Amino acid sequence: MPIDPAWMSIGEMGQALRERRVSCVELVTATLDRTKRLDKALNSYITLLADSAVADATQVDAEIAKGHYRGPLHGIPVAIKDHIDSAGVRTTAGAKSRITNVPTTDAAVVRRVKQAGAVIIGKANMNKFADGESGDNPDFGRIKNPWNTAYSPGGSSSGGGAQVAGGLVPLSIGSDNGGSVRIPAALCGIVGLKPTHGRISLEGIFPRLYSLDHPGPLTRSVADCAIALQVLAGHDAADTTTARRPVPDYSADLRTGITGLALGVDRKYASVGQPHVLAAFDAALTTLRGLGASIVDVTLPSYADMLAVGNTIASCEYSVAAATLYRQHPTDFENAKPPAASSADIKAGALIPAVDYIRATQKRRLLQREYARATQHVAFVLSPTYPLAPRPFGEYPQVQGKQFTADDAIRYTFPFDLLGLPAISVPCGFSPDGMPIGLQIVGRPFDEAGVLKAAYAYEQATDWHTRHPALITPQ
């Protein structure tokens, strides 16, 4: 049967496949046709795996025909950020100097989605070396925002945001160490989850920031995000950073609501941004009150303190992660433009005394305790996801009489990478020029289920998630 999977949810696709109302080959072929037609404008893929995707889809159909249905991701088209290892497929981390890098094994997250029966469509374009949030890749070209292809989709999981928002795939796996899942989710009008540090394995992912990296899903709905997390989460014996904690049923309590819950807002912290972003945030608070939640004032640790501690840790960890790359391909860093790390940044990170790194990690623990005390009486903390609406590529604008910087841009996301807390971005409005805005919901450690429940309650009370980019919506 003819099928247009563009705006189907994972649940809808899965049900159609399970009931054999559509074949996986039909689903994947339609996905590839749409991708080939629209990705010329979006540039969201570095490598498209058309042949292997169709072959995998054929196997899925054979399995389902025999009654072997693996679960909600069985037969679902999925994209993978191109710094996550895929066996037999080039994995570049967004750099042409790594174009011959072909891993022999899959990263843990790739193994998990394959074991769940998902069909890998391709490797997503990204900020080079997962550095920055512009979507402007000097080697493989700019990734475009589906809502306006002259605008940035955010990053560094830029391709993933564009793919999901553009209806190319319902799920793209990205990573986040400063906002790299949540920022493209906000700027592309989709859902992006950064789980607790240690909830999803980092094994096989380009080693950027050992203690700040978090893999995470980008989807078009909260329910789809819960399905994806169910597959991705859990201890991995090959990754000592993963926690030995049970994985709950993330879809079980999605619909239980947030009546009676206290939601925390730091009014000073959440006061930075363009007027339409702050107005959308205030409107979201009103909606959440209407759902029976209360809004409680909290005082979070100083952003300046969290930024200083996080920058020290990030500089040291990246100088180690990039040391071999820098020796092999120094021009990748010598020509880097801010905020991407340059050769000077790599050298500076290597010169930070070990005692300063240790003090920064100790200070992080103190900040985690301070945050826990400040939020002990609330279930979640709320903020805008990103202080700006999507904008054209280039310099940051002036906001509130001040020239914005890269540090300002990650104000709402980077602290929760540092603290290791679960955080989700969901659509909460649009700017005057019709570009998406995101709401961030932050939970307690390993309470992804609660974060998803709160996000689902808000999502279902609004219609922001039902809107799609007119530019590439089929006529």
CSV table of C-alpha atoms in Angstrom, one decimal:
chain,number,residue,atom,x,y,z
A,1,MET,CA,0.0,0.0,0.0
A,2,PRO,CA,1.2,3.6,-0.6
A,3,ILE,CA,2.4,5.2,2.6
A,4,ASP,CA,3.7,8.6,3.7
A,5,PRO,CA,5.5,8.1,7.0
A,6,ALA,CA,6.5,11.7,7.3
A,7,TRP,CA,4.5,12.6,10.4
A,8,MET,CA,3.7,9.1,11.7
A,9,SER,CA,4.7,8.4,15.3
A,10,ILE,CA,6.8,5.5,16.3
A,11,GLY,CA,3.7,4.0,17.9
A,12,GLU,CA,1.7,4.4,14.7
A,13,MET,CA,4.4,2.9,12.5
A,14,GLY,CA,4.9,0.0,14.9
A,15,GLN,CA,1.3,-0.9,15.0
A,16,ALA,CA,1.0,-0.8,11.2
A,17,LEU,CA,4.0,-3.0,10.9
A,18,ARG,CA,2.9,-5.4,13.6
A,19,GLU,CA,-0.6,-5.8,12.1
A,20,ARG,CA,1.0,-6.1,8.6
A,21,ARG,CA,-1.0,-3.2,7.2
A,22,VAL,CA,2.3,-2.0,5.7
A,23,SER,CA,5.5,-3.7,5.1
A,24,CYS,CA,8.8,-2.5,6.4
A,25,VAL,CA,10.2,-2.4,2.9
A,26,GLU,CA,7.4,0.0,2.0
A,27,LEU,CA,8.0,2.1,5.0
A,28,VAL,CA,11.8,2.3,4.5
A,29,THR,CA,11.4,3.0,0.7
A,30,ALA,CA,9.0,5.8,1.4
A,31,THR,CA,11.4,7.2,4.0
A,32,LEU,CA,14.4,7.0,1.6
A,33,ASP,CA,12.3,8.6,-1.2
A,34,ARG,CA,11.4,11.6,1.1
A,35,THR,CA,15.0,11.8,2.3
A,36,LYS,CA,16.4,11.9,-1.2
A,37,ARG,CA,13.9,14.6,-2.2
A,38,LEU,CA,14.2,16.9,0.8
A,39,ASP,CA,17.7,16.4,2.2
A,40,LYS,CA,19.2,18.4,-0.7
A,41,ALA,CA,17.8,21.4,1.2
A,42,LEU,CA,18.5,20.2,4.7
A,43,ASN,CA,21.9,18.5,4.4
A,44,SER,CA,21.1,16.5,7.5
A,45,TYR,CA,23.0,13.3,6.5
A,46,ILE,CA,26.7,12.6,6.0
A,47,THR,CA,26.1,9.0,4.9
A,48,LEU,CA,22.8,7.6,3.7
A,49,LEU,CA,22.6,3.8,3.9
A,50,ALA,CA,19.9,3.1,1.3
A,51,ASP,CA,20.9,-0.4,0.3
A,52,SER,CA,21.5,-1.8,3.7
A,53,ALA,CA,18.3,-0.1,5.0
A,54,VAL,CA,16.2,-1.9,2.4
A,55,ALA,CA,18.0,-5.2,3.1
A,56,ASP,CA,17.4,-4.8,6.8
A,57,ALA,CA,13.7,-4.0,6.1
A,58,THR,CA,13.4,-7.2,4.1
A,59,GLN,CA,14.6,-9.1,7.1
A,60,VAL,CA,12.2,-7.3,9.4
A,61,ASP,CA,9.2,-8.3,7.1
A,62,ALA,CA,10.4,-11.9,7.2
A,63,GLU,CA,10.6,-11.8,11.0
A,64,ILE,CA,7.2,-10.3,11.5
A,65,ALA,CA,5.6,-12.7,9.0
A,66,LYS,CA,6.9,-15.5,11.3
A,67,GLY,CA,5.4,-13.9,14.4
A,68,HIS,CA,8.7,-12.7,15.7
A,69,TYR,CA,7.9,-9.1,16.7
A,70,ARG,CA,10.7,-7.6,18.8
A,71,GLY,CA,8.9,-4.6,20.2
A,72,PRO,CA,8.0,-0.9,19.5
A,73,LEU,CA,11.2,-0.1,17.5
A,74,HIS,CA,11.0,-3.2,15.3
A,75,GLY,CA,11.2,-1.9,11.7
A,76,ILE,CA,11.3,1.8,12.7
A,77,PRO,CA,13.6,4.0,10.6
A,78,VAL,CA,16.4,5.6,12.8
A,79,ALA,CA,19.3,7.9,12.1
A,80,ILE,CA,22.5,8.0,14.2
A,81,LYS,CA,24.8,11.0,14.9
A,82,ASP,CA,28.0,10.5,12.9
A,83,HIS,CA,30.3,10.4,15.9
A,84,ILE,CA,28.6,7.2,17.1
A,85,ASP,CA,30.4,4.1,15.8
A,86,SER,CA,28.6,1.9,13.3
A,87,ALA,CA,30.3,-1.3,12.2
A,88,GLY,CA,31.4,-1.2,8.6
A,89,VAL,CA,30.1,2.4,8.1
A,90,ARG,CA,32.4,5.4,8.0
A,91,THR,CA,32.0,7.4,11.2
A,92,THR,CA,33.5,10.9,10.8
A,93,ALA,CA,32.5,12.9,13.8
A,94,GLY,CA,31.8,15.6,11.2
A,95,ALA,CA,35.4,15.8,10.0
A,96,LYS,CA,36.6,14.9,6.5
A,97,SER,CA,40.0,14.0,8.1
A,98,ARG,CA,38.1,11.0,9.5
A,99,ILE,CA,36.4,10.0,6.4
A,100,THR,CA,38.3,6.7,6.2
A,101,ASN,CA,37.5,5.8,9.8
A,102,VAL,CA,35.3,2.7,9.6
A,103,PRO,CA,34.7,1.0,12.9
A,104,THR,CA,34.6,-2.7,13.2
A,105,THR,CA,32.0,-2.8,16.0
A,106,ASP,CA,28.8,-0.9,16.8
A,107,ALA,CA,28.6,1.6,19.7
A,108,ALA,CA,26.4,0.4,22.5
A,109,VAL,CA,23.5,2.6,21.5
A,110,VAL,CA,23.7,1.3,17.9
A,111,ARG,CA,23.7,-2.3,19.2
A,112,ARG,CA,20.7,-1.7,21.3
A,113,VAL,CA,18.6,-0.1,18.5
A,114,LYS,CA,19.6,-2.9,16.1
A,115,GLN,CA,18.7,-5.6,18.7
A,116,ALA,CA,15.3,-3.9,19.0
A,117,GLY,CA,14.9,-4.3,15.2
A,118,ALA,CA,15.3,-0.7,14.1
A,119,VAL,CA,16.4,0.0,10.6
A,120,ILE,CA,19.4,2.4,10.4
A,121,ILE,CA,18.8,4.9,7.6
A,122,GLY,CA,22.1,6.8,7.8
A,123,LYS,CA,24.6,8.9,9.8
A,124,ALA,CA,23.5,12.4,10.7
A,125,ASN,CA,25.5,15.5,10.0
A,126,MET,CA,26.7,17.5,13.0
A,127,ASN,CA,28.9,20.2,14.3
A,128,LYS,CA,32.5,19.1,13.6
A,129,PHE,CA,33.7,17.0,16.6
A,130,ALA,CA,30.4,17.8,18.3
A,131,ASP,CA,31.8,21.2,19.0
A,132,GLY,CA,29.4,24.2,19.2
A,133,GLU,CA,25.7,24.6,18.6
A,134,SER,CA,25.5,26.4,15.2
A,135,GLY,CA,25.0,23.5,12.8
A,136,ASP,CA,27.6,25.1,10.6
A,137,ASN,CA,30.0,22.3,9.6
A,138,PRO,CA,33.0,23.6,7.6
A,139,ASP,CA,33.7,20.1,6.1
A,140,PHE,CA,30.3,18.7,5.3
A,141,GLY,CA,28.3,21.9,5.0
A,142,ARG,CA,25.7,23.7,6.9
A,143,ILE,CA,22.8,21.8,8.3
A,144,LYS,CA,19.5,23.7,7.7
A,145,ASN,CA,16.5,24.3,9.9
A,146,PRO,CA,13.4,22.8,8.2
A,147,TRP,CA,11.3,25.8,9.4
A,148,ASN,CA,13.6,28.2,7.4
A,149,THR,CA,16.6,26.8,5.6
A,150,ALA,CA,18.4,30.1,6.0
A,151,TYR,CA,18.3,29.5,9.8
A,152,SER,CA,20.5,27.4,12.1
A,153,PRO,CA,18.9,24.2,13.5
A,154,GLY,CA,21.1,24.4,16.6
A,155,GLY,CA,23.7,21.7,17.5
A,156,SER,CA,25.7,19.8,17.8
A,157,SER,CA,23.2,17.1,17.0
A,158,SER,CA,22.1,19.4,14.2
A,159,GLY,CA,21.3,16.7,11.6
A,160,GLY,CA,19.2,14.8,14.1
A,161,GLY,CA,17.1,17.9,14.8
A,162,ALA,CA,16.6,18.6,11.1
A,163,GLN,CA,15.8,15.0,10.3
A,164,VAL,CA,13.1,14.6,12.9
A,165,ALA,CA,11.5,18.0,12.4
A,166,GLY,CA,11.6,17.5,8.6
A,167,GLY,CA,9.7,14.2,8.7
A,168,LEU,CA,12.7,12.2,7.5
A,169,VAL,CA,12.8,9.8,10.4
A,170,PRO,CA,10.8,9.6,13.7
A,171,LEU,CA,13.9,9.0,15.8
A,172,SER,CA,17.5,10.3,15.6
A,173,ILE,CA,20.1,9.4,18.3
A,174,GLY,CA,22.3,12.3,19.3
A,175,SER,CA,24.5,13.3,22.2
A,176,ASP,CA,24.6,16.3,24.6
A,177,ASN,CA,27.5,17.8,26.6
A,178,GLY,CA,26.4,21.4,26.6
A,179,GLY,CA,22.9,21.2,25.2
A,180,SER,CA,23.6,19.4,21.9
A,181,VAL,CA,20.3,17.3,22.0
A,182,ARG,CA,18.0,19.9,23.7
A,183,ILE,CA,19.1,22.9,21.7
A,184,PRO,CA,18.3,21.4,18.3
A,185,ALA,CA,15.1,20.0,19.7
A,186,ALA,CA,14.1,23.5,20.8
A,187,LEU,CA,15.1,25.2,17.6
A,188,CYS,CA,13.5,22.6,15.4
A,189,GLY,CA,10.3,22.3,17.3
A,190,ILE,CA,10.7,18.7,18.5
A,191,VAL,CA,11.4,16.7,21.7
A,192,GLY,CA,14.9,16.1,22.9
A,193,LEU,CA,15.9,14.3,26.1
A,194,LYS,CA,19.3,14.4,27.9
A,195,PRO,CA,19.1,11.6,30.5
A,196,THR,CA,20.9,11.3,33.8
A,197,HIS,CA,24.7,10.8,33.3
A,198,GLY,CA,25.2,7.1,33.4
A,199,ARG,CA,21.7,6.1,32.2
A,200,ILE,CA,22.8,5.4,28.6
A,201,SER,CA,26.2,4.0,27.6
A,202,LEU,CA,28.8,6.1,26.1
A,203,GLU,CA,30.8,3.1,24.8
A,204,GLY,CA,31.7,3.6,21.1
A,205,ILE,CA,30.9,7.3,21.0
A,206,PHE,CA,33.6,9.8,20.0
A,207,PRO,CA,35.2,10.6,23.4
A,208,ARG,CA,34.7,14.3,23.8
A,209,LEU,CA,33.9,15.0,27.4
A,210,TYR,CA,34.2,12.0,29.7
A,211,SER,CA,32.1,13.2,32.5
A,212,LEU,CA,29.7,15.6,30.6
A,213,ASP,CA,28.6,13.5,27.6
A,214,HIS,CA,25.1,12.2,27.5
A,215,PRO,CA,23.6,10.2,24.6
A,216,GLY,CA,19.9,11.0,24.0
A,217,PRO,CA,17.0,10.6,21.6
A,218,LEU,CA,15.4,13.3,19.4
A,219,THR,CA,11.7,12.6,18.5
A,220,ARG,CA,8.5,14.3,17.5
A,221,SER,CA,6.6,13.4,20.6
A,222,VAL,CA,7.2,12.6,24.3
A,223,ALA,CA,5.6,9.2,23.9
A,224,ASP,CA,8.1,8.4,21.1
A,225,CYS,CA,10.9,9.6,23.4
A,226,ALA,CA,9.8,7.2,26.1
A,227,ILE,CA,9.8,4.3,23.6
A,228,ALA,CA,13.3,5.2,22.5
A,229,LEU,CA,14.7,5.6,26.0
A,230,GLN,CA,13.3,2.2,27.0
A,231,VAL,CA,15.7,0.7,24.4
A,232,LEU,CA,18.7,2.9,25.0
A,233,ALA,CA,18.8,2.9,28.8
A,234,GLY,CA,20.5,0.5,31.1
A,235,HIS,CA,23.9,-0.7,32.4
A,236,ASP,CA,26.6,-1.6,30.0
A,237,ALA,CA,29.4,-3.8,31.3
A,238,ALA,CA,31.8,-2.2,28.7
A,239,ASP,CA,31.2,1.3,30.1
A,240,THR,CA,32.0,2.0,33.7
A,241,THR,CA,30.1,5.3,33.6
A,242,THR,CA,26.8,3.5,33.3
A,243,ALA,CA,24.8,3.0,36.5
A,244,ARG,CA,23.7,-0.3,37.8
A,245,ARG,CA,20.1,0.8,38.3
A,246,PRO,CA,16.9,-0.8,37.2
A,247,VAL,CA,15.2,0.6,34.1
A,248,PRO,CA,11.6,1.5,34.7
A,249,ASP,CA,8.8,1.3,32.1
A,250,TYR,CA,9.0,4.8,30.8
A,251,SER,CA,5.6,4.6,29.0
A,252,ALA,CA,3.7,3.2,32.0
A,253,ASP,CA,3.0,6.5,33.9
A,254,LEU,CA,3.1,9.0,31.0
A,255,ARG,CA,-0.6,9.8,31.4
A,256,THR,CA,-0.9,10.1,35.1
A,257,GLY,CA,-0.7,13.9,35.1
A,258,ILE,CA,1.0,16.5,37.3
A,259,THR,CA,-1.8,17.6,39.6
A,260,GLY,CA,-0.5,18.5,43.0
A,261,LEU,CA,3.2,18.6,41.9
A,262,ALA,CA,5.4,21.6,42.8
A,263,LEU,CA,7.5,22.9,39.9
A,264,GLY,CA,10.4,25.1,40.6
A,265,VAL,CA,11.4,28.3,38.8
A,266,ASP,CA,14.4,30.5,39.5
A,267,ARG,CA,13.1,33.8,38.3
A,268,LYS,CA,16.5,35.5,38.1
A,269,TYR,CA,18.1,32.5,36.3
A,270,ALA,CA,15.2,32.2,33.8
A,271,SER,CA,15.1,36.0,33.0
A,272,VAL,CA,17.7,36.0,30.2
A,273,GLY,CA,16.5,35.8,26.6
A,274,GLN,CA,14.6,37.4,23.8
A,275,PRO,CA,11.2,38.8,24.8
A,276,HIS,CA,9.2,36.3,22.8
A,277,VAL,CA,11.2,33.4,24.3
A,278,LEU,CA,10.5,34.7,27.8
A,279,ALA,CA,6.8,35.3,26.9
A,280,ALA,CA,6.5,31.7,25.7
A,281,PHE,CA,8.0,30.4,28.9
A,282,ASP,CA,5.6,32.5,31.0
A,283,ALA,CA,2.7,31.1,29.0
A,284,ALA,CA,3.9,27.6,29.5
A,285,LEU,CA,3.9,28.2,33.3
A,286,THR,CA,0.3,29.3,33.0
A,287,THR,CA,-0.6,26.1,31.2
A,288,LEU,CA,1.2,24.0,33.8
A,289,ARG,CA,-0.7,25.8,36.6
A,290,GLY,CA,-3.9,25.0,34.7
A,291,LEU,CA,-3.0,21.3,34.8
A,292,GLY,CA,-3.0,21.4,38.6
A,293,ALA,CA,0.7,22.0,39.3
A,294,SER,CA,2.0,24.8,41.5
A,295,ILE,CA,4.9,27.1,40.6
A,296,VAL,CA,7.4,27.6,43.4
A,297,ASP,CA,10.3,30.0,43.5
A,298,VAL,CA,13.7,28.4,44.0
A,299,THR,CA,17.3,29.8,43.9
A,300,LEU,CA,19.7,27.7,41.9
A,301,PRO,CA,23.5,27.8,42.2
A,302,SER,CA,25.1,30.7,40.4
A,303,TYR,CA,25.4,30.2,36.6
A,304,ALA,CA,28.7,31.9,36.7
A,305,ASP,CA,30.0,29.3,39.2
A,306,MET,CA,28.6,26.4,37.2
A,307,LEU,CA,30.0,27.8,34.0
A,308,ALA,CA,33.5,28.3,35.5
A,309,VAL,CA,33.6,24.8,37.0
A,310,GLY,CA,32.2,23.3,33.8
A,311,ASN,CA,34.6,25.1,31.6
A,312,THR,CA,37.6,23.8,33.6
A,313,ILE,CA,36.4,20.3,33.5
A,314,ALA,CA,35.5,20.5,29.8
A,315,SER,CA,38.8,22.1,28.8
A,316,CYS,CA,40.8,19.3,30.6
A,317,GLU,CA,38.7,16.4,29.3
A,318,TYR,CA,38.6,17.7,25.7
A,319,SER,CA,42.4,18.3,25.6
A,320,VAL,CA,42.8,14.6,26.5
A,321,ALA,CA,40.1,13.3,24.1
A,322,ALA,CA,41.4,15.4,21.2
A,323,ALA,CA,45.2,14.9,21.8
A,324,THR,CA,45.6,12.1,19.2
A,325,LEU,CA,43.4,13.9,16.7
A,326,TYR,CA,45.3,17.1,17.1
A,327,ARG,CA,48.7,15.3,16.5
A,328,GLN,CA,47.3,13.6,13.4
A,329,HIS,CA,45.3,16.4,11.9
A,330,PRO,CA,46.3,19.8,13.4
A,331,THR,CA,44.6,21.8,10.7
A,332,ASP,CA,41.2,20.6,12.0
A,333,PHE,CA,41.9,22.8,15.0
A,334,GLU,CA,44.1,25.5,13.6
A,335,ASN,CA,41.3,26.7,11.3
A,336,ALA,CA,38.6,26.3,13.9
A,337,LYS,CA,36.3,29.3,14.4
A,338,PRO,CA,34.9,30.2,17.9
A,339,PRO,CA,33.1,28.7,19.7
A,340,ALA,CA,34.7,25.6,18.3
A,341,ALA,CA,37.9,24.5,20.1
A,342,SER,CA,41.1,25.7,18.4
A,343,SER,CA,44.6,24.4,18.7
A,344,ALA,CA,45.2,27.1,21.3
A,345,ASP,CA,42.3,25.8,23.3
A,346,ILE,CA,43.6,22.2,23.1
A,347,LYS,CA,47.0,23.3,24.3
A,348,ALA,CA,45.5,25.5,27.0
A,349,GLY,CA,43.4,22.6,28.4
A,350,ALA,CA,46.5,20.4,28.5
A,351,LEU,CA,48.3,23.0,30.6
A,352,ILE,CA,45.6,23.2,33.3
A,353,PRO,CA,47.2,21.7,36.5
A,354,ALA,CA,45.8,18.4,37.6
A,355,VAL,CA,45.0,19.9,41.0
A,356,ASP,CA,42.7,22.5,39.3
A,357,TYR,CA,40.8,19.7,37.5
A,358,ILE,CA,40.4,17.8,40.8
A,359,ARG,CA,39.2,21.0,42.6
A,360,ALA,CA,36.7,21.6,39.8
A,361,THR,CA,35.3,18.0,40.2
A,362,GLN,CA,35.1,18.6,43.9
A,363,LYS,CA,33.3,21.9,43.3
A,364,ARG,CA,30.9,20.1,41.0
A,365,ARG,CA,29.9,17.8,43.9
A,366,LEU,CA,29.3,20.8,46.1
A,367,LEU,CA,27.2,22.4,43.3
A,368,GLN,CA,25.2,19.2,43.0
A,369,ARG,CA,24.5,19.3,46.8
A,370,GLU,CA,23.6,23.0,46.6
A,371,TYR,CA,21.2,22.3,43.7
A,372,ALA,CA,19.6,19.3,45.6
A,373,ARG,CA,19.0,21.5,48.7
A,374,ALA,CA,17.5,24.3,46.6
A,375,THR,CA,15.1,22.0,44.9
A,376,GLN,CA,14.2,19.5,47.6
A,377,HIS,CA,10.6,20.7,47.8
A,378,VAL,CA,9.9,20.6,44.1
A,379,ALA,CA,9.4,17.7,41.7
A,380,PHE,CA,11.0,19.5,38.6
A,381,VAL,CA,12.7,22.7,37.7
A,382,LEU,CA,11.6,24.7,34.6
A,383,SER,CA,13.4,27.1,32.3
A,384,PRO,CA,13.5,28.1,28.7
A,385,THR,CA,15.6,25.6,26.7
A,386,TYR,CA,17.4,28.2,24.7
A,387,PRO,CA,17.4,32.0,25.2
A,388,LEU,CA,17.0,32.7,21.5
A,389,ALA,CA,14.6,31.7,18.8
A,390,PRO,CA,16.1,30.2,15.7
A,391,ARG,CA,18.1,32.8,13.7
A,392,PRO,CA,20.2,33.0,10.6
A,393,PHE,CA,23.7,31.6,10.7
A,394,GLY,CA,26.3,33.9,11.9
A,395,GLU,CA,27.0,36.1,15.0
A,396,TYR,CA,24.8,36.0,18.0
A,397,PRO,CA,22.4,39.0,18.3
A,398,GLN,CA,22.2,41.7,20.9
A,399,VAL,CA,19.6,40.7,23.6
A,400,GLN,CA,18.5,42.9,26.5
A,401,GLY,CA,21.1,45.5,25.5
A,402,LYS,CA,24.0,43.0,25.6
A,403,GLN,CA,25.9,41.2,22.9
A,404,PHE,CA,25.2,37.5,23.3
A,405,THR,CA,28.0,35.0,23.5
A,406,ALA,CA,28.3,31.3,23.3
A,407,ASP,CA,28.3,31.1,27.1
A,408,ASP,CA,25.0,33.0,27.1
A,409,ALA,CA,23.5,30.6,24.6
A,410,ILE,CA,24.1,27.5,26.7
A,411,ARG,CA,22.9,29.2,29.9
A,412,TYR,CA,19.9,26.9,30.3
A,413,THR,CA,21.4,23.6,29.1
A,414,PHE,CA,25.1,23.4,30.1
A,415,PRO,CA,24.4,23.4,33.9
A,416,PHE,CA,22.5,20.2,33.7
A,417,ASP,CA,25.2,18.5,31.8
A,418,LEU,CA,27.6,19.5,34.6
A,419,LEU,CA,25.2,18.4,37.3
A,420,GLY,CA,24.3,15.2,35.4
A,421,LEU,CA,20.6,15.6,35.7
A,422,PRO,CA,17.8,14.4,33.3
A,423,ALA,CA,16.4,17.3,31.2
A,424,ILE,CA,13.9,17.4,28.3
A,425,SER,CA,13.0,20.1,25.8
A,426,VAL,CA,9.5,20.2,24.4
A,427,PRO,CA,7.9,22.8,22.0
A,428,CYS,CA,6.2,25.6,23.8
A,429,GLY,CA,5.6,28.3,21.2
A,430,PHE,CA,6.8,30.3,18.2
A,431,SER,CA,8.6,33.5,17.6
A,432,PRO,CA,7.0,36.4,15.6
A,433,ASP,CA,8.6,35.1,12.5
A,434,GLY,CA,7.2,31.6,13.0
A,435,MET,CA,10.2,29.8,14.5
A,436,PRO,CA,10.0,27.2,17.3
A,437,ILE,CA,10.7,27.9,21.0
A,438,GLY,CA,11.4,25.2,23.6
A,439,LEU,CA,10.5,24.6,27.3
A,440,GLN,CA,13.0,22.7,29.5
A,441,ILE,CA,11.9,20.4,32.3
A,442,VAL,CA,14.7,19.1,34.7
A,443,GLY,CA,14.3,16.3,37.1
A,444,ARG,CA,16.1,14.5,39.9
A,445,PRO,CA,18.8,12.0,39.2
A,446,PHE,CA,17.4,8.9,37.3
A,447,ASP,CA,13.9,10.3,37.3
A,448,GLU,CA,13.5,10.3,33.5
A,449,ALA,CA,10.1,8.7,34.0
A,450,GLY,CA,8.9,11.8,36.0
A,451,VAL,CA,10.5,14.2,33.5
A,452,LEU,CA,8.7,12.4,30.6
A,453,LYS,CA,5.4,12.4,32.5
A,454,ALA,CA,5.6,16.2,33.1
A,455,ALA,CA,6.6,16.8,29.5
A,456,TYR,CA,3.7,14.6,28.2
A,457,ALA,CA,1.2,16.5,30.4
A,458,TYR,CA,2.3,19.8,29.0
A,459,GLU,CA,2.6,18.5,25.4
A,460,GLN,CA,-1.0,17.1,25.4
A,461,ALA,CA,-2.4,20.4,26.8
A,462,THR,CA,-1.0,22.3,23.9
A,463,ASP,CA,-0.8,21.9,20.1
A,464,TRP,CA,2.8,23.1,19.5
A,465,HIS,CA,4.0,19.5,18.8
A,466,THR,CA,1.3,19.0,16.1
A,467,ARG,CA,2.7,21.7,13.8
A,468,HIS,CA,5.1,21.0,11.0
A,469,PRO,CA,7.4,23.1,8.8
A,470,ALA,CA,5.3,24.4,5.9
A,471,LEU,CA,8.4,24.7,3.7
A,472,ILE,CA,8.7,20.9,3.3
A,473,THR,CA,5.3,19.7,4.2
A,474,PRO,CA,3.9,17.7,1.2
A,475,GLN,CA,1.4,19.7,-0.7
